[in-house]
Every structure is written in C-alpha cells, then in structure tokens.
C-alpha cells in the first residue's frame, strides 16, 4: 500500500495572493536532461506529486529542448482536476539554441509554451537566467513585453531568475513597484551557501514571492556527487563529498538533510526540487513531513556545517551584462 502523507504546508507567494506548497516540483528532469525519463514515469511523477499535496510545477522551454514542457503538460492533463488547483511557471529568454530576450521572441515564446503545456495560461512567466543577457534590455524591453502578456491573460505573474543575487536588486530597483511578482534564485539557500538570507529583507520589502531552487546545490549535496560539468571549485566539491561521507557513516542522508535545511525557512515561499519518478516525489514529501513533525537533525546539520566552513558561501562565476 502506498504511503499516505498529510497535505504539504502552503505558503504565501509574496503579495500575489497565491499559496504554493512548501515543496515545488522542478520539472527539468522530465526533459531527460540528467537521464532518460519515459512518458509513463513522467506522468506518474506529476500525478503522485499532486496527490501528495504539491501544487506548484516549474519548467522551461530550455529544459530538454522543450521536452520538459511537453511531458509536464501531459502529466497535468492526466490529473483531470480544475486548472485553478495547481500553479505552473515556465520561462522565456533561454532556449536550446541560446538566449533571446527581445520582445518579439518572448511574445512568441509564451504561445509555444502554452501549446506544449496544453494550457490557456501560466501562473508565472519568468525571464530565464537574465545575467546572460543585457539587464537593461530586460528592464526596458523584456519586462514591458511580459506586462502586455499579463494584460492579455497569458500569464498571471511576472518573474525573473538567475544565479548572481545582484541581478534581482538591479532589476527591482529599476522597474515600478509591483512590476515583478516573483524571483527564482538557485544554489544560494543550501547548507553550503546561504547568501540568499542577506537578500530576504529587501525582497520581502518589495512584496515579491521568493522561490529557492537547487537545495542540493545541483548535486553537490548528494551521495553520488555532482555531474562532471558542475562549475564548483575542486575544494567545494571535495568538502561536499566529505560531508556526504560523514552523513553516510552516521546512517544519515545528506540530500534529506539539505532539503530540510532549505524548507525550514518559512520566508521562502517554495523550495523547488527536480523530480522524475514517483519514488523521488515520495522521498521529498516524506522529508517535508518529517521536518514538520520532528524538526531538523540539528546535531548532524552542525557537523556538516563544520565540514563545509572552509568553503561556505563559495559560489562560481556567471556572466552579467548590464548594457
């Protein structure tokens, strides 16, 4: 018999009026970007996620060169529930063949995404990884184009995503209040890097919803380690490997510890976790339930933090062009 869990905690998504599940479904793995995923497994994962209380699903045309959107669309359609019962975000500006933040391209992009997702609208349309484009173009051209899409009813909310935290203040300081509804930050609220904390008061003052992705630091905080292409330094990779080994020696799982670390901060609206199977969904929801019931494993967390002190908040480069 399948395990049964209480509904996940719902959190306010900034001032948007939406409430997102504390665990969000990151659909990039459905695009077979890490390993092959069958349509059957993708649909089953989406259905199980919704059954266990996950109401937020995130994708992008970039993931698997549009395959992630197609798979997620099939999974959502299979739910057979009213559209208002789940929240979907997709992105624009980054594609399999590169970046294009022009008004013309992002306007065309949303129609393509809606067709793949089999939806009439998305809840959030993000400008994807804006540090790789011109931030001034994003402010002066891309976001005004997204506002028109919002007025047309193709998206309910506008968001921006990227790695360097300074991109969020750069854009938010240059657009009228309320223009940006949501930000998506990744790899900056995990055990090895908590620099998003410094930005939370600013983001809350702007009323934006805060999505934190990659609590496992793109594979650093796992037993099997990051993929070969991971841009972290050898020192950071080595320290995370030592932390994972320490957890394993204690009979603990560093990935669960890392997810619970991220989930514990209720100022973050939702923590996005990539999932591609029913098993992964059940493990992530179980970790959230365990956190709600028993709290964090503070002893093991302290030991892991001590191992990671020499590399704490060490990030990797990402290109920013402001003009």
Short mmCIF file of C-alpha atoms in Angstrom, two decimals:
data_model
loop_
_atom_site.label_atom_id
_atom_site.label_comp_id
_atom_site.label_asym_id
_atom_site.label_seq_id
_atom_site.Cartn_x
_atom_site.Cartn_y
_atom_site.Cartn_z
CA UNK A 1 0.00 0.00 0.00
CA UNK A 2 1.32 3.47 -0.88
CA UNK A 3 2.35 5.68 2.00
CA UNK A 4 -0.11 8.41 2.97
CA UNK A 5 1.04 11.90 3.93
CA UNK A 6 -0.81 14.94 5.21
CA UNK A 7 -1.08 17.82 2.77
CA UNK A 8 2.09 19.86 2.46
CA UNK A 9 2.29 23.24 4.13
CA UNK A 10 1.11 26.09 1.90
CA UNK A 11 2.97 29.41 1.97
CA UNK A 12 2.11 32.85 0.63
CA UNK A 13 3.83 33.65 -2.66
CA UNK A 14 4.72 37.23 -1.74
CA UNK A 15 1.84 39.63 -2.35
CA UNK A 16 0.45 37.64 -5.28
CA UNK A 17 -2.47 36.07 -3.41
CA UNK A 18 -1.29 32.61 -4.42
CA UNK A 19 -0.27 29.94 -1.92
CA UNK A 20 2.40 27.47 -3.01
CA UNK A 21 3.27 24.14 -1.47
CA UNK A 22 6.50 24.30 0.54
CA UNK A 23 7.97 21.71 -1.84
CA UNK A 24 7.74 22.62 -5.52
CA UNK A 25 8.05 20.20 -8.43
CA UNK A 26 11.05 21.06 -10.58
CA UNK A 27 10.25 19.54 -13.96
CA UNK A 28 13.62 19.93 -15.66
CA UNK A 29 14.40 16.19 -15.18
CA UNK A 30 11.25 15.36 -17.17
CA UNK A 31 13.14 16.67 -20.17
CA UNK A 32 15.61 13.77 -19.76
CA UNK A 33 18.38 16.27 -19.04
CA UNK A 34 20.02 14.03 -16.44
CA UNK A 35 18.86 10.58 -17.53
CA UNK A 36 16.15 9.21 -19.84
CA UNK A 37 12.61 9.53 -18.43
CA UNK A 38 9.69 7.73 -20.06
CA UNK A 39 6.36 9.45 -20.60
CA UNK A 40 4.76 6.91 -18.27
CA UNK A 41 7.18 7.73 -15.45
CA UNK A 42 6.85 11.49 -16.03
CA UNK A 43 3.05 11.40 -15.88
CA UNK A 44 3.11 9.15 -12.82
CA UNK A 45 5.50 11.50 -11.00
CA UNK A 46 3.30 14.54 -11.68
CA UNK A 47 0.17 12.71 -10.56
CA UNK A 48 1.82 11.45 -7.37
CA UNK A 49 3.16 14.93 -6.60
CA UNK A 50 -0.30 16.44 -6.86
CA UNK A 51 -1.83 13.62 -4.83
CA UNK A 52 0.63 14.25 -2.02
CA UNK A 53 -0.04 17.99 -1.89
CA UNK A 54 2.47 19.55 -4.28
CA UNK A 55 0.59 22.29 -6.16
CA UNK A 56 3.49 24.14 -7.83
CA UNK A 57 5.16 22.90 -11.02
CA UNK A 58 8.07 24.68 -12.74
CA UNK A 59 9.51 24.17 -16.22
CA UNK A 60 11.16 25.98 -19.14
CA UNK A 61 11.46 25.58 -22.91
CA UNK A 62 15.21 25.31 -22.29
CA UNK A 63 14.91 22.06 -20.31
CA UNK A 64 15.42 19.15 -22.68
CA UNK A 65 14.88 21.49 -25.64
CA UNK A 66 11.12 21.79 -24.92
CA UNK A 67 10.68 18.13 -23.83
CA UNK A 68 10.15 19.09 -20.17
CA UNK A 69 7.22 21.34 -21.05
CA UNK A 70 5.64 18.63 -23.20
CA UNK A 71 6.00 15.96 -20.50
CA UNK A 72 4.70 18.26 -17.77
CA UNK A 73 1.75 19.21 -19.95
CA UNK A 74 0.82 15.55 -20.37
CA UNK A 75 1.16 14.97 -16.64
CA UNK A 76 -1.01 17.95 -15.72
CA UNK A 77 -3.68 16.98 -18.23
CA UNK A 78 -3.77 13.49 -16.71
CA UNK A 79 -4.67 15.00 -13.33
CA UNK A 80 -8.18 15.71 -14.56
CA UNK A 81 -8.71 18.47 -11.99
CA UNK A 82 -9.75 22.12 -12.35
CA UNK A 83 -6.95 24.37 -13.63
CA UNK A 84 -7.21 26.53 -10.51
CA UNK A 85 -5.95 23.69 -8.31
CA UNK A 86 -2.33 23.88 -9.47
CA UNK A 87 0.24 26.59 -10.18
CA UNK A 88 2.51 26.44 -13.23
CA UNK A 89 5.55 28.51 -14.06
CA UNK A 90 7.56 28.45 -17.24
CA UNK A 91 10.25 30.71 -18.60
CA UNK A 92 11.34 32.69 -21.64
CA UNK A 93 14.57 34.14 -22.96
CA UNK A 94 16.69 30.99 -22.75
CA UNK A 95 16.35 28.24 -25.33
CA UNK A 96 18.24 25.24 -26.59
CA UNK A 97 19.93 27.41 -29.21
CA UNK A 98 20.86 30.29 -26.89
CA UNK A 99 19.47 33.47 -25.32
CA UNK A 100 17.00 35.93 -26.80
CA UNK A 101 15.29 38.46 -24.52
CA UNK A 102 13.78 40.52 -27.34
CA UNK A 103 10.13 41.49 -27.07
CA UNK A 104 9.34 39.64 -30.29
CA UNK A 105 10.91 36.37 -29.14
CA UNK A 106 9.44 36.25 -25.64
CA UNK A 107 5.99 37.13 -27.03
CA UNK A 108 6.22 34.21 -29.45
CA UNK A 109 7.74 32.01 -26.75
CA UNK A 110 4.72 32.02 -24.44
CA UNK A 111 2.39 30.83 -27.20
CA UNK A 112 4.77 27.98 -27.97
CA UNK A 113 4.99 27.07 -24.28
CA UNK A 114 1.22 27.14 -23.79
CA UNK A 115 0.78 24.78 -26.73
CA UNK A 116 3.31 22.33 -25.30
CA UNK A 117 1.82 22.58 -21.80
CA UNK A 118 -1.73 22.25 -23.18
CA UNK A 119 -2.76 25.26 -21.10
CA UNK A 120 -4.56 28.55 -21.75
CA UNK A 121 -2.28 30.46 -19.37
CA UNK A 122 0.61 30.02 -16.96
CA UNK A 123 0.61 31.42 -13.46
CA UNK A 124 4.20 32.70 -13.68
CA UNK A 125 6.30 33.61 -16.69
CA UNK A 126 9.95 34.08 -15.75
CA UNK A 127 12.74 35.77 -17.68
CA UNK A 128 15.23 32.89 -17.58
CA UNK A 129 18.82 33.40 -16.37
CA UNK A 130 18.87 37.10 -17.14
CA UNK A 131 22.56 37.54 -16.23
CA UNK A 132 23.43 36.07 -19.63
CA UNK A 133 21.64 38.87 -21.45
CA UNK A 134 21.55 42.62 -21.05
CA UNK A 135 19.89 43.56 -17.76
CA UNK A 136 18.95 46.92 -19.25
CA UNK A 137 17.23 45.17 -22.15
CA UNK A 138 15.36 43.03 -19.62
CA UNK A 139 14.23 46.16 -17.78
CA UNK A 140 13.37 48.28 -20.82
CA UNK A 141 12.17 45.72 -23.38
CA UNK A 142 11.56 42.23 -21.99
CA UNK A 143 9.55 43.09 -18.89
CA UNK A 144 7.27 45.58 -20.73
CA UNK A 145 6.58 42.79 -23.25
CA UNK A 146 5.73 40.43 -20.39
CA UNK A 147 3.39 43.06 -18.93
CA UNK A 148 1.47 43.00 -22.21
CA UNK A 149 1.26 39.21 -21.98
CA UNK A 150 -0.06 39.60 -18.44
CA UNK A 151 -2.71 42.04 -19.64
CA UNK A 152 -3.63 39.56 -22.39
CA UNK A 153 -4.18 36.84 -19.78
CA UNK A 154 -1.40 34.55 -20.97
CA UNK A 155 0.41 34.80 -17.62
CA UNK A 156 -0.87 35.89 -14.24
CA UNK A 157 2.51 36.91 -12.85
CA UNK A 158 5.97 38.05 -13.98
CA UNK A 159 9.22 36.69 -12.57
CA UNK A 160 12.98 36.79 -13.07
CA UNK A 161 15.55 34.06 -12.48
CA UNK A 162 19.32 33.77 -12.32
CA UNK A 163 22.35 32.82 -10.27
CA UNK A 164 24.01 36.10 -9.14
CA UNK A 165 21.91 37.69 -6.41
CA UNK A 166 22.73 41.23 -7.54
CA UNK A 167 20.60 40.81 -10.67
CA UNK A 168 17.46 40.91 -8.53
CA UNK A 169 18.23 44.24 -6.88
CA UNK A 170 19.43 45.68 -10.21
CA UNK A 171 16.10 44.94 -11.89
CA UNK A 172 13.76 45.53 -8.95
CA UNK A 173 15.32 48.95 -8.32
CA UNK A 174 14.64 49.97 -11.94
CA UNK A 175 11.04 48.92 -12.51
CA UNK A 176 7.86 50.37 -10.97
CA UNK A 177 6.78 48.71 -7.68
CA UNK A 178 4.67 45.64 -8.29
CA UNK A 179 6.04 45.03 -11.79
CA UNK A 180 7.97 41.92 -10.74
CA UNK A 181 5.83 39.49 -8.76
CA UNK A 182 8.28 36.64 -8.16
CA UNK A 183 12.01 35.88 -8.16
CA UNK A 184 13.61 32.47 -8.55
CA UNK A 185 17.06 32.07 -7.03
CA UNK A 186 19.05 28.86 -7.13
CA UNK A 187 22.04 27.44 -5.23
CA UNK A 188 22.01 30.31 -2.72
CA UNK A 189 19.97 28.74 0.06
CA UNK A 190 21.57 25.41 0.83
CA UNK A 191 23.86 24.14 3.58
CA UNK A 192 26.99 25.22 1.72
CA UNK A 193 25.68 28.62 0.55
CA UNK A 194 23.10 30.67 2.45
CA UNK A 195 23.76 34.08 0.88
CA UNK A 196 20.10 34.44 -0.12
CA UNK A 197 19.46 35.17 3.57
CA UNK A 198 21.05 38.60 3.18
CA UNK A 199 18.61 39.50 0.41
CA UNK A 200 15.40 38.27 2.09
CA UNK A 201 14.56 41.54 3.91
CA UNK A 202 14.94 43.50 0.65
CA UNK A 203 12.81 41.03 -1.31
CA UNK A 204 10.12 41.00 1.37
CA UNK A 205 10.07 44.82 1.32
CA UNK A 206 9.33 44.60 -2.40
CA UNK A 207 6.49 42.14 -1.78
CA UNK A 208 7.82 39.56 -4.23
CA UNK A 209 7.36 35.82 -3.91
CA UNK A 210 10.63 34.01 -3.22
CA UNK A 211 11.34 30.69 -4.92
CA UNK A 212 14.56 28.91 -3.97
CA UNK A 213 15.74 26.13 -6.26
CA UNK A 214 18.50 23.56 -6.05
CA UNK A 215 18.62 22.86 -2.30
CA UNK A 216 21.10 20.09 -3.20
CA UNK A 217 23.37 22.66 -4.93
CA UNK A 218 23.00 20.98 -8.34
CA UNK A 219 24.13 17.62 -6.97
CA UNK A 220 26.91 18.73 -4.60
CA UNK A 221 24.90 17.64 -1.57
CA UNK A 222 24.21 14.08 -2.68
CA UNK A 223 25.82 10.69 -2.11
CA UNK A 224 26.73 10.30 -5.78
CA UNK A 225 28.09 13.84 -6.12
CA UNK A 226 27.63 16.45 -8.85
CA UNK A 227 27.77 15.85 -12.61
CA UNK A 228 31.14 16.28 -14.31
CA UNK A 229 30.18 19.66 -15.76
CA UNK A 230 29.39 21.17 -12.35
CA UNK A 231 31.17 24.57 -12.17
CA UNK A 232 32.08 24.41 -8.46
CA UNK A 233 35.74 24.53 -7.45
CA UNK A 234 37.60 21.31 -6.64
CA UNK A 235 37.77 22.46 -2.98
CA UNK A 236 33.99 22.88 -2.77
CA UNK A 237 33.34 19.54 -4.45
CA UNK A 238 35.79 17.80 -2.10
CA UNK A 239 34.25 19.35 1.02
CA UNK A 240 30.74 18.36 -0.04
CA UNK A 241 31.96 14.83 -0.77
CA UNK A 242 33.43 14.67 2.75
CA UNK A 243 30.15 15.95 4.23
CA UNK A 244 28.17 13.32 2.31
CA UNK A 245 30.53 10.58 3.51
CA UNK A 246 30.16 11.79 7.10
CA UNK A 247 26.37 11.58 6.85
CA UNK A 248 26.52 8.13 5.31
CA UNK A 249 28.80 6.91 8.10
CA UNK A 250 26.17 8.06 10.61
CA UNK A 251 23.38 6.35 8.67
CA UNK A 252 22.01 9.71 7.55
CA UNK A 253 21.20 11.05 4.09
CA UNK A 254 22.81 14.36 3.15
CA UNK A 255 20.18 15.07 0.49
CA UNK A 256 17.35 14.84 3.01
CA UNK A 257 19.30 16.98 5.46
CA UNK A 258 19.89 19.59 2.73
CA UNK A 259 16.26 19.68 1.65
CA UNK A 260 15.08 20.06 5.25
CA UNK A 261 17.61 22.86 5.80
CA UNK A 262 16.07 24.80 2.91
CA UNK A 263 12.47 24.01 3.83
CA UNK A 264 12.91 25.22 7.40
CA UNK A 265 13.00 28.90 6.37
CA UNK A 266 9.36 29.94 6.02
CA UNK A 267 10.28 33.29 4.45
CA UNK A 268 10.95 31.26 1.30
CA UNK A 269 7.66 30.63 -0.49
CA UNK A 270 8.60 27.30 -2.01
CA UNK A 271 11.70 25.14 -2.48
CA UNK A 272 11.98 23.73 -5.99
CA UNK A 273 13.32 20.19 -6.23
CA UNK A 274 13.92 18.38 -9.50
CA UNK A 275 11.95 15.12 -9.68
CA UNK A 276 11.50 12.44 -12.31
CA UNK A 277 9.88 9.49 -10.54
CA UNK A 278 7.23 8.52 -8.01
CA UNK A 279 9.99 7.40 -5.65
CA UNK A 280 11.69 10.80 -5.69
CA UNK A 281 8.37 12.56 -5.10
CA UNK A 282 7.56 10.34 -2.13
CA UNK A 283 11.03 10.81 -0.61
CA UNK A 284 10.83 14.61 -0.87
CA UNK A 285 7.34 14.81 0.58
CA UNK A 286 8.33 12.41 3.38
CA UNK A 287 11.31 14.66 4.20
CA UNK A 288 8.98 17.66 4.45
CA UNK A 289 6.58 15.73 6.67
CA UNK A 290 9.43 14.57 8.91
CA UNK A 291 10.66 18.17 9.24
CA UNK A 292 7.17 19.38 10.20
CA UNK A 293 6.80 16.61 12.78
CA UNK A 294 10.25 16.34 14.33
CA UNK A 295 12.23 19.39 13.20
CA UNK A 296 15.74 19.33 11.74
CA UNK A 297 18.50 16.96 12.75
CA UNK A 298 20.48 19.77 14.38
CA UNK A 299 23.34 17.52 15.51
CA UNK A 300 24.15 16.19 12.06
CA UNK A 301 23.49 19.58 10.50
CA UNK A 302 26.05 21.20 12.81
CA UNK A 303 28.61 18.53 11.97
CA UNK A 304 28.07 19.02 8.23
CA UNK A 305 28.25 22.81 8.56
CA UNK A 306 31.57 22.43 10.37
CA UNK A 307 32.96 20.37 7.49
CA UNK A 308 31.79 22.99 4.99
CA UNK A 309 33.03 26.09 6.86
CA UNK A 310 36.19 26.48 4.70
CA UNK A 311 34.05 26.68 1.54
CA UNK A 312 30.95 28.34 3.00
CA UNK A 313 29.22 30.68 0.51
CA UNK A 314 31.78 29.91 -2.18
CA UNK A 315 29.96 30.29 -5.48
CA UNK A 316 31.03 30.05 -9.11
CA UNK A 317 31.21 32.69 -11.86
CA UNK A 318 28.29 33.68 -14.03
CA UNK A 319 28.35 36.37 -16.71
CA UNK A 320 26.46 39.62 -16.09
CA UNK A 321 25.94 42.25 -18.76
CA UNK A 322 24.17 45.38 -17.60
CA UNK A 323 24.05 47.03 -21.01
#
